Amino acid sequence: DADVTQTPRNRITKTGKRIMLECSQTKGHDRMYWYRQDPGLGLRLIYYSFDVKDINKGEISDGYSVSRQAQAKFSLSLESAIPNQTALYFCATSDLRPNTGELFFGEGSRLTVL
Amino acid sequence: DQQVKQNSPSLSVQEGRISILNCDYTNSMFDYFLWYKKYPAEGPTFLISISSIKDKNEDGRFTVFLNKSAKHLSLHIVPSQPGDSAVYFCAASGRGSGNTGKLIFGQGTTLQVKP
């Protein structure tokens, strides 16, 4: 089983719908992140969390919200999806210890907003 | 404002030859640099990293070079193998990203190694 699991792996939805992407991890890491990948733009940080009580905005948080339900779970919500949120979304984790920046990624959730 | 830039979207090399992937950064506060590799339908995986106190780090066929004065790093793969065909992301962290461990990624370079 993957250490970082994302659900769903693929989702097609319509403009205005609410969507939740879920992430769970078995690595025991405190830090969790949500990134999106777009062609020509690489990976951009949406939100990150350093522990259950800590939520921080990343580069592109507008239109998104997150919830850290437990150390192992971090979900990303699109309250009212729009077509330019069509992208590949990645959840990632990292260790709290002296930080080398290494992230461990899930396999991605491909979201299409029509 | 793209703080980490990979100006070559794609690179094609012959099996057995050297692959050189380049990355430039603009923020002098970055002090740690990483390369990630991504296959289709998978998440990125860590490949190799380098601290700003070094100018070279080697791991098997992979070597990363850092030129701080030019704010440039490169990944060398020697010899290249067809299994190296993937998208490669350069990333940076450190005080330039708020010293929070956040990584700032480049746009990615798609490497194709031809048999």
PDB file of C-alpha atoms in Angstrom:
ATOM      1  CA  ASP A   1       0.000   0.000   0.000  1.00  0.00           C
ATOM      2  CA  ALA A   2       1.109   3.544  -0.738  1.00  0.00           C
ATOM      3  CA  ASP A   3       2.418   5.629   2.162  1.00  0.00           C
ATOM      4  CA  VAL A   4       0.441   8.651   0.935  1.00  0.00           C
ATOM      5  CA  THR A   5      -2.996   7.839  -0.461  1.00  0.00           C
ATOM      6  CA  GLN A   6      -5.231  10.217  -2.364  1.00  0.00           C
ATOM      7  CA  THR A   7      -8.901   9.765  -3.197  1.00  0.00           C
ATOM      8  CA  PRO A   8     -10.423  10.037  -5.695  1.00  0.00           C
ATOM      9  CA  ARG A   9      -7.742   9.461  -8.324  1.00  0.00           C
ATOM     10  CA  ASN A  10      -9.902  10.926 -11.051  1.00  0.00           C
ATOM     11  CA  ARG A  11     -12.967  13.141 -10.881  1.00  0.00           C
ATOM     12  CA  ILE A  12     -15.049  14.999 -13.434  1.00  0.00           C
ATOM     13  CA  THR A  13     -17.420  17.595 -12.114  1.00  0.00           C
ATOM     14  CA  LYS A  14     -19.397  20.626 -13.224  1.00  0.00           C
ATOM     15  CA  THR A  15     -18.884  24.302 -12.550  1.00  0.00           C
ATOM     16  CA  GLY A  16     -20.322  25.341  -9.187  1.00  0.00           C
ATOM     17  CA  LYS A  17     -20.162  21.918  -7.562  1.00  0.00           C
ATOM     18  CA  ARG A  18     -18.416  21.309  -4.258  1.00  0.00           C
ATOM     19  CA  ILE A  19     -15.525  18.870  -4.434  1.00  0.00           C
ATOM     20  CA  MET A  20     -13.385  17.317  -1.729  1.00  0.00           C
ATOM     21  CA  LEU A  21     -10.060  15.601  -2.322  1.00  0.00           C
ATOM     22  CA  GLU A  22      -8.838  13.468   0.518  1.00  0.00           C
ATOM     23  CA  CYS A  23      -5.353  12.503   1.592  1.00  0.00           C
ATOM     24  CA  SER A  24      -4.194  10.045   4.214  1.00  0.00           C
ATOM     25  CA  GLN A  25      -0.675   9.006   5.159  1.00  0.00           C
ATOM     26  CA  THR A  26       0.974   6.218   7.099  1.00  0.00           C
ATOM     27  CA  LYS A  27       4.428   7.790   7.303  1.00  0.00           C
ATOM     28  CA  GLY A  28       3.783   9.393  10.688  1.00  0.00           C
ATOM     29  CA  HIS A  29       4.813  12.808   9.383  1.00  0.00           C
ATOM     30  CA  ASP A  30       3.515  15.985  10.955  1.00  0.00           C
ATOM     31  CA  ARG A  31       3.751  18.187   7.869  1.00  0.00           C
ATOM     32  CA  MET A  32       1.260  17.839   5.035  1.00  0.00           C
ATOM     33  CA  TYR A  33       0.837  19.818   1.849  1.00  0.00           C
ATOM     34  CA  TRP A  34      -1.476  20.230  -1.143  1.00  0.00           C
ATOM     35  CA  TYR A  35       0.041  21.125  -4.518  1.00  0.00           C
ATOM     36  CA  ARG A  36      -1.434  21.459  -7.964  1.00  0.00           C
ATOM     37  CA  GLN A  37       0.365  20.739 -11.209  1.00  0.00           C
ATOM     38  CA  ASP A  38      -0.428  22.589 -14.412  1.00  0.00           C
ATOM     39  CA  PRO A  39       1.397  22.239 -17.737  1.00  0.00           C
ATOM     40  CA  GLY A  40       4.166  24.820 -18.009  1.00  0.00           C
ATOM     41  CA  LEU A  41       3.754  25.941 -14.408  1.00  0.00           C
ATOM     42  CA  GLY A  42       5.150  23.038 -12.450  1.00  0.00           C
ATOM     43  CA  LEU A  43       3.931  22.376  -8.914  1.00  0.00           C
ATOM     44  CA  ARG A  44       2.398  25.206  -6.938  1.00  0.00           C
ATOM     45  CA  LEU A  45       1.591  25.119  -3.225  1.00  0.00           C
ATOM     46  CA  ILE A  46      -2.067  25.577  -2.275  1.00  0.00           C
ATOM     47  CA  TYR A  47      -2.102  24.969   1.499  1.00  0.00           C
ATOM     48  CA  TYR A  48       0.135  23.369   4.078  1.00  0.00           C
ATOM     49  CA  SER A  49      -0.185  22.213   7.656  1.00  0.00           C
ATOM     50  CA  PHE A  50       2.551  21.545  10.209  1.00  0.00           C
ATOM     51  CA  ASP A  51       0.268  19.869  12.732  1.00  0.00           C
ATOM     52  CA  VAL A  52      -3.419  19.319  13.429  1.00  0.00           C
ATOM     53  CA  LYS A  53      -3.944  22.858  14.739  1.00  0.00           C
ATOM     54  CA  ASP A  54      -1.860  24.576  12.088  1.00  0.00           C
ATOM     55  CA  ILE A  55      -3.139  25.608   8.633  1.00  0.00           C
ATOM     56  CA  ASN A  56      -1.295  27.961   6.300  1.00  0.00           C
ATOM     57  CA  LYS A  57      -2.007  29.403   2.883  1.00  0.00           C
ATOM     58  CA  GLY A  58       0.364  28.707   0.056  1.00  0.00           C
ATOM     59  CA  GLU A  59       0.937  30.520  -3.235  1.00  0.00           C
ATOM     60  CA  ILE A  60      -2.510  29.906  -4.720  1.00  0.00           C
ATOM     61  CA  SER A  61      -5.056  29.369  -1.936  1.00  0.00           C
ATOM     62  CA  ASP A  62      -7.936  31.415  -3.404  1.00  0.00           C
ATOM     63  CA  GLY A  63     -10.933  29.208  -4.166  1.00  0.00           C
ATOM     64  CA  TYR A  64      -9.681  26.393  -1.931  1.00  0.00           C
ATOM     65  CA  SER A  65     -10.027  25.406   1.703  1.00  0.00           C
ATOM     66  CA  VAL A  66      -8.485  22.607   3.734  1.00  0.00           C
ATOM     67  CA  SER A  67      -9.149  20.589   6.843  1.00  0.00           C
ATOM     68  CA  ARG A  68      -6.609  18.685   8.940  1.00  0.00           C
ATOM     69  CA  GLN A  69      -8.818  16.132  10.627  1.00  0.00           C
ATOM     70  CA  ALA A  70      -5.973  14.191  12.225  1.00  0.00           C
ATOM     71  CA  GLN A  71      -2.224  13.884  11.946  1.00  0.00           C
ATOM     72  CA  ALA A  72      -2.706  11.396   9.133  1.00  0.00           C
ATOM     73  CA  LYS A  73      -5.503  13.132   7.194  1.00  0.00           C
ATOM     74  CA  PHE A  74      -5.545  16.359   5.196  1.00  0.00           C
ATOM     75  CA  SER A  75      -8.391  17.177   2.838  1.00  0.00           C
ATOM     76  CA  LEU A  76      -8.711  19.842   0.155  1.00  0.00           C
ATOM     77  CA  SER A  77     -12.077  21.357  -0.759  1.00  0.00           C
ATOM     78  CA  LEU A  78     -13.232  23.381  -3.702  1.00  0.00           C
ATOM     79  CA  GLU A  79     -16.424  25.061  -2.453  1.00  0.00           C
ATOM     80  CA  SER A  80     -17.601  26.051  -5.922  1.00  0.00           C
ATOM     81  CA  ALA A  81     -15.469  24.517  -8.640  1.00  0.00           C
ATOM     82  CA  ILE A  82     -14.555  26.516 -11.737  1.00  0.00           C
ATOM     83  CA  PRO A  83     -12.938  25.322 -14.999  1.00  0.00           C
ATOM     84  CA  ASN A  84      -9.521  26.881 -14.277  1.00  0.00           C
ATOM     85  CA  GLN A  85      -9.260  24.574 -11.262  1.00  0.00           C
ATOM     86  CA  THR A  86      -8.906  21.705 -13.706  1.00  0.00           C
ATOM     87  CA  ALA A  87      -5.502  20.295 -12.769  1.00  0.00           C
ATOM     88  CA  LEU A  88      -3.578  17.422 -11.250  1.00  0.00           C
ATOM     89  CA  TYR A  89      -3.556  17.714  -7.455  1.00  0.00           C
ATOM     90  CA  PHE A  90      -0.909  16.211  -5.206  1.00  0.00           C
ATOM     91  CA  CYS A  91      -0.842  15.681  -1.486  1.00  0.00           C
ATOM     92  CA  ALA A  92       2.582  15.441   0.139  1.00  0.00           C
ATOM     93  CA  THR A  93       4.119  14.910   3.565  1.00  0.00           C
ATOM     94  CA  SER A  94       7.435  15.711   5.197  1.00  0.00           C
ATOM     95  CA  ASP A  95       9.224  15.015   8.445  1.00  0.00           C
ATOM     96  CA  LEU A  96       9.260  17.616  11.199  1.00  0.00           C
ATOM     97  CA  ARG A  97      12.909  16.895  12.023  1.00  0.00           C
ATOM     98  CA  PRO A  98      15.761  19.098  10.746  1.00  0.00           C
ATOM     99  CA  ASN A  99      14.263  19.951   7.508  1.00  0.00           C
ATOM    100  CA  THR A 100      15.896  18.975   4.266  1.00  0.00           C
ATOM    101  CA  GLY A 101      12.762  19.814   2.382  1.00  0.00           C
ATOM    102  CA  GLU A 102      12.209  16.332   1.032  1.00  0.00           C
ATOM    103  CA  LEU A 103       8.560  15.680   0.320  1.00  0.00           C
ATOM    104  CA  PHE A 104       6.770  12.369  -0.130  1.00  0.00           C
ATOM    105  CA  PHE A 105       3.978  12.621  -2.662  1.00  0.00           C
ATOM    106  CA  GLY A 106       0.777  10.735  -3.259  1.00  0.00           C
ATOM    107  CA  GLU A 107      -0.080   9.477  -6.720  1.00  0.00           C
ATOM    108  CA  GLY A 108      -2.232  12.480  -7.561  1.00  0.00           C
ATOM    109  CA  SER A 109      -5.898  13.299  -8.112  1.00  0.00           C
ATOM    110  CA  ARG A 110      -6.868  14.440 -11.583  1.00  0.00           C
ATOM    111  CA  LEU A 111      -9.760  16.888 -11.432  1.00  0.00           C
ATOM    112  CA  THR A 112     -11.679  18.104 -14.465  1.00  0.00           C
ATOM    113  CA  VAL A 113     -14.197  20.908 -14.055  1.00  0.00           C
ATOM    114  CA  LEU A 114     -16.570  21.276 -16.989  1.00  0.00           C
TER     115      LEU A 114
ATOM    116  CA  ASP B   1       7.174  35.775 -10.291  1.00  0.00           C
ATOM    117  CA  GLN B   2       8.820  32.443 -10.999  1.00  0.00           C
ATOM    118  CA  GLN B   3      11.595  32.066  -8.419  1.00  0.00           C
ATOM    119  CA  VAL B   4      12.736  28.719  -9.784  1.00  0.00           C
ATOM    120  CA  LYS B   5      12.931  28.358 -13.548  1.00  0.00           C
ATOM    121  CA  GLN B   6      13.537  25.440 -15.849  1.00  0.00           C
ATOM    122  CA  ASN B   7      13.752  27.052 -19.233  1.00  0.00           C
ATOM    123  CA  SER B   8      13.885  23.870 -21.284  1.00  0.00           C
ATOM    124  CA  PRO B   9      10.474  22.183 -21.395  1.00  0.00           C
ATOM    125  CA  SER B  10      11.922  19.072 -23.007  1.00  0.00           C
ATOM    126  CA  LEU B  11      15.174  17.269 -23.724  1.00  0.00           C
ATOM    127  CA  SER B  12      15.881  14.251 -25.898  1.00  0.00           C
ATOM    128  CA  VAL B  13      19.111  12.220 -25.642  1.00  0.00           C
ATOM    129  CA  GLN B  14      20.402   8.907 -26.885  1.00  0.00           C
ATOM    130  CA  GLU B  15      20.780   5.984 -24.518  1.00  0.00           C
ATOM    131  CA  GLY B  16      24.257   5.896 -23.022  1.00  0.00           C
ATOM    132  CA  ARG B  17      24.907   9.592 -23.501  1.00  0.00           C
ATOM    133  CA  ILE B  18      24.834  12.319 -20.874  1.00  0.00           C
ATOM    134  CA  SER B  19      21.629  14.154 -19.993  1.00  0.00           C
ATOM    135  CA  ILE B  20      22.009  17.648 -18.562  1.00  0.00           C
ATOM    136  CA  LEU B  21      18.989  19.330 -17.050  1.00  0.00           C
ATOM    137  CA  ASN B  22      19.264  22.951 -15.999  1.00  0.00           C
ATOM    138  CA  CYS B  23      17.602  25.091 -13.372  1.00  0.00           C
ATOM    139  CA  ASP B  24      17.945  28.759 -12.446  1.00  0.00           C
ATOM    140  CA  TYR B  25      16.738  30.539  -9.337  1.00  0.00           C
ATOM    141  CA  THR B  26      16.360  34.176  -8.457  1.00  0.00           C
ATOM    142  CA  ASN B  27      16.183  34.224  -4.650  1.00  0.00           C
ATOM    143  CA  SER B  28      19.610  34.226  -3.002  1.00  0.00           C
ATOM    144  CA  MET B  29      18.019  33.155   0.290  1.00  0.00           C
ATOM    145  CA  PHE B  30      17.446  29.619  -0.962  1.00  0.00           C
ATOM    146  CA  ASP B  31      19.910  27.261   0.708  1.00  0.00           C
ATOM    147  CA  TYR B  32      18.745  23.790  -0.249  1.00  0.00           C
ATOM    148  CA  PHE B  33      17.986  22.421  -3.684  1.00  0.00           C
ATOM    149  CA  LEU B  34      16.345  19.203  -4.758  1.00  0.00           C
ATOM    150  CA  TRP B  35      15.509  17.290  -7.902  1.00  0.00           C
ATOM    151  CA  TYR B  36      12.356  15.232  -8.233  1.00  0.00           C
ATOM    152  CA  LYS B  37      11.459  12.763 -10.936  1.00  0.00           C
ATOM    153  CA  LYS B  38       7.916  12.074 -12.081  1.00  0.00           C
ATOM    154  CA  TYR B  39       6.584   9.242 -14.181  1.00  0.00           C
ATOM    155  CA  PRO B  40       3.105   9.441 -15.767  1.00  0.00           C
ATOM    156  CA  ALA B  41       0.267   8.554 -13.380  1.00  0.00           C
ATOM    157  CA  GLU B  42       2.598   8.686 -10.382  1.00  0.00           C
ATOM    158  CA  GLY B  43       3.559  11.317  -7.858  1.00  0.00           C
ATOM    159  CA  PRO B  44       6.976  12.968  -7.952  1.00  0.00           C
ATOM    160  CA  THR B  45       9.740  11.110  -6.129  1.00  0.00           C
ATOM    161  CA  PHE B  46      12.878  12.541  -4.603  1.00  0.00           C
ATOM    162  CA  LEU B  47      16.024  11.995  -6.663  1.00  0.00           C
ATOM    163  CA  ILE B  48      18.935  13.982  -5.281  1.00  0.00           C
ATOM    164  CA  SER B  49      19.605  17.152  -3.324  1.00  0.00           C
ATOM    165  CA  ILE B  50      22.369  19.617  -2.555  1.00  0.00           C
ATOM    166  CA  SER B  51      22.987  22.088   0.207  1.00  0.00           C
ATOM    167  CA  SER B  52      24.247  25.563  -0.607  1.00  0.00           C
ATOM    168  CA  ILE B  53      27.467  24.841   1.301  1.00  0.00           C
ATOM    169  CA  LYS B  54      28.436  22.381  -1.425  1.00  0.00           C
ATOM    170  CA  ASP B  55      28.934  22.730  -5.144  1.00  0.00           C
ATOM    171  CA  LYS B  56      28.513  19.093  -6.116  1.00  0.00           C
ATOM    172  CA  ASN B  57      26.664  16.035  -4.915  1.00  0.00           C
ATOM    173  CA  GLU B  58      26.848  12.650  -6.559  1.00  0.00           C
ATOM    174  CA  ASP B  59      24.663   9.557  -6.243  1.00  0.00           C
ATOM    175  CA  GLY B  60      25.407   6.809  -8.697  1.00  0.00           C
ATOM    176  CA  ARG B  61      24.601   7.972 -12.205  1.00  0.00           C
ATOM    177  CA  PHE B  62      23.171  11.252 -10.923  1.00  0.00           C
ATOM    178  CA  THR B  63      25.209  14.338 -10.080  1.00  0.00           C
ATOM    179  CA  VAL B  64      23.920  17.759  -9.146  1.00  0.00           C
ATOM    180  CA  PHE B  65      26.105  20.827  -9.548  1.00  0.00           C
ATOM    181  CA  LEU B  66      25.422  24.146  -7.862  1.00  0.00           C
ATOM    182  CA  ASN B  67      26.831  27.487  -8.986  1.00  0.00           C
ATOM    183  CA  LYS B  68      25.708  29.980  -6.356  1.00  0.00           C
ATOM    184  CA  SER B  69      27.220  33.025  -8.013  1.00  0.00           C
ATOM    185  CA  ALA B  70      25.209  32.295 -11.154  1.00  0.00           C
ATOM    186  CA  LYS B  71      22.177  31.064  -9.184  1.00  0.00           C
ATOM    187  CA  HIS B  72      22.207  27.971 -11.350  1.00  0.00           C
ATOM    188  CA  LEU B  73      22.089  24.260 -10.772  1.00  0.00           C
ATOM    189  CA  SER B  74      22.209  21.337 -13.117  1.00  0.00           C
ATOM    190  CA  LEU B  75      21.466  17.637 -12.963  1.00  0.00           C
ATOM    191  CA  HIS B  76      23.737  15.306 -14.908  1.00  0.00           C
ATOM    192  CA  ILE B  77      22.683  11.753 -15.695  1.00  0.00           C
ATOM    193  CA  VAL B  78      25.476   9.533 -16.981  1.00  0.00           C
ATOM    194  CA  PRO B  79      24.916   7.214 -18.713  1.00  0.00           C
ATOM    195  CA  SER B  80      21.299   7.915 -19.592  1.00  0.00           C
ATOM    196  CA  GLN B  81      18.932   4.965 -19.741  1.00  0.00           C
ATOM    197  CA  PRO B  82      15.453   4.627 -21.286  1.00  0.00           C
ATOM    198  CA  GLY B  83      14.020   4.206 -17.773  1.00  0.00           C
ATOM    199  CA  ASP B  84      15.192   7.729 -16.991  1.00  0.00           C
ATOM    200  CA  SER B  85      12.525   9.092 -19.340  1.00  0.00           C
ATOM    201  CA  ALA B  86      10.322  11.198 -17.063  1.00  0.00           C
ATOM    202  CA  VAL B  87       9.556  14.756 -16.032  1.00  0.00           C
ATOM    203  CA  TYR B  88      12.238  16.271 -13.797  1.00  0.00           C
ATOM    204  CA  PHE B  89      11.409  19.062 -11.374  1.00  0.00           C
ATOM    205  CA  CYS B  90      13.936  21.309  -9.739  1.00  0.00           C
ATOM    206  CA  ALA B  91      12.951  22.701  -6.313  1.00  0.00           C
ATOM    207  CA  ALA B  92      14.404  25.068  -3.735  1.00  0.00           C
ATOM    208  CA  SER B  93      13.847  25.754  -0.062  1.00  0.00           C
ATOM    209  CA  GLY B  94      15.295  27.703   2.829  1.00  0.00           C
ATOM    210  CA  ARG B  95      15.004  31.206   4.104  1.00  0.00           C
ATOM    211  CA  GLY B  96      13.830  32.214   0.662  1.00  0.00           C
ATOM    212  CA  SER B  97      10.665  30.217   1.179  1.00  0.00           C
ATOM    213  CA  GLY B  98      10.097  31.544   4.677  1.00  0.00           C
ATOM    214  CA  ASN B  99      12.286  28.886   6.263  1.00  0.00           C
ATOM    215  CA  THR B 100       9.224  26.734   6.739  1.00  0.00           C
ATOM    216  CA  GLY B 101      10.370  23.806   4.689  1.00  0.00           C
ATOM    217  CA  LYS B 102       8.163  24.796   1.800  1.00  0.00           C
ATOM    218  CA  LEU B 103       9.532  23.861  -1.566  1.00  0.00           C
ATOM    219  CA  ILE B 104       9.338  26.167  -4.561  1.00  0.00           C
ATOM    220  CA  PHE B 105       9.252  24.156  -7.787  1.00  0.00           C
ATOM    221  CA  GLY B 106      10.309  24.869 -11.324  1.00  0.00           C
ATOM    222  CA  GLN B 107       8.106  24.159 -14.329  1.00  0.00           C
ATOM    223  CA  GLY B 108       9.647  20.785 -15.078  1.00  0.00           C
ATOM    224  CA  THR B 109      11.668  19.349 -17.976  1.00  0.00           C
ATOM    225  CA  THR B 110      10.497  16.268 -19.837  1.00  0.00           C
ATOM    226  CA  LEU B 111      13.443  13.987 -20.579  1.00  0.00           C
ATOM    227  CA  GLN B 112      13.203  11.370 -23.297  1.00  0.00           C
ATOM    228  CA  VAL B 113      15.996   8.839 -23.560  1.00  0.00           C
ATOM    229  CA  LYS B 114      15.928   7.021 -26.885  1.00  0.00           C
ATOM    230  CA  PRO B 115      17.151   3.413 -27.113  1.00  0.00           C
TER     231      PRO B 115
END
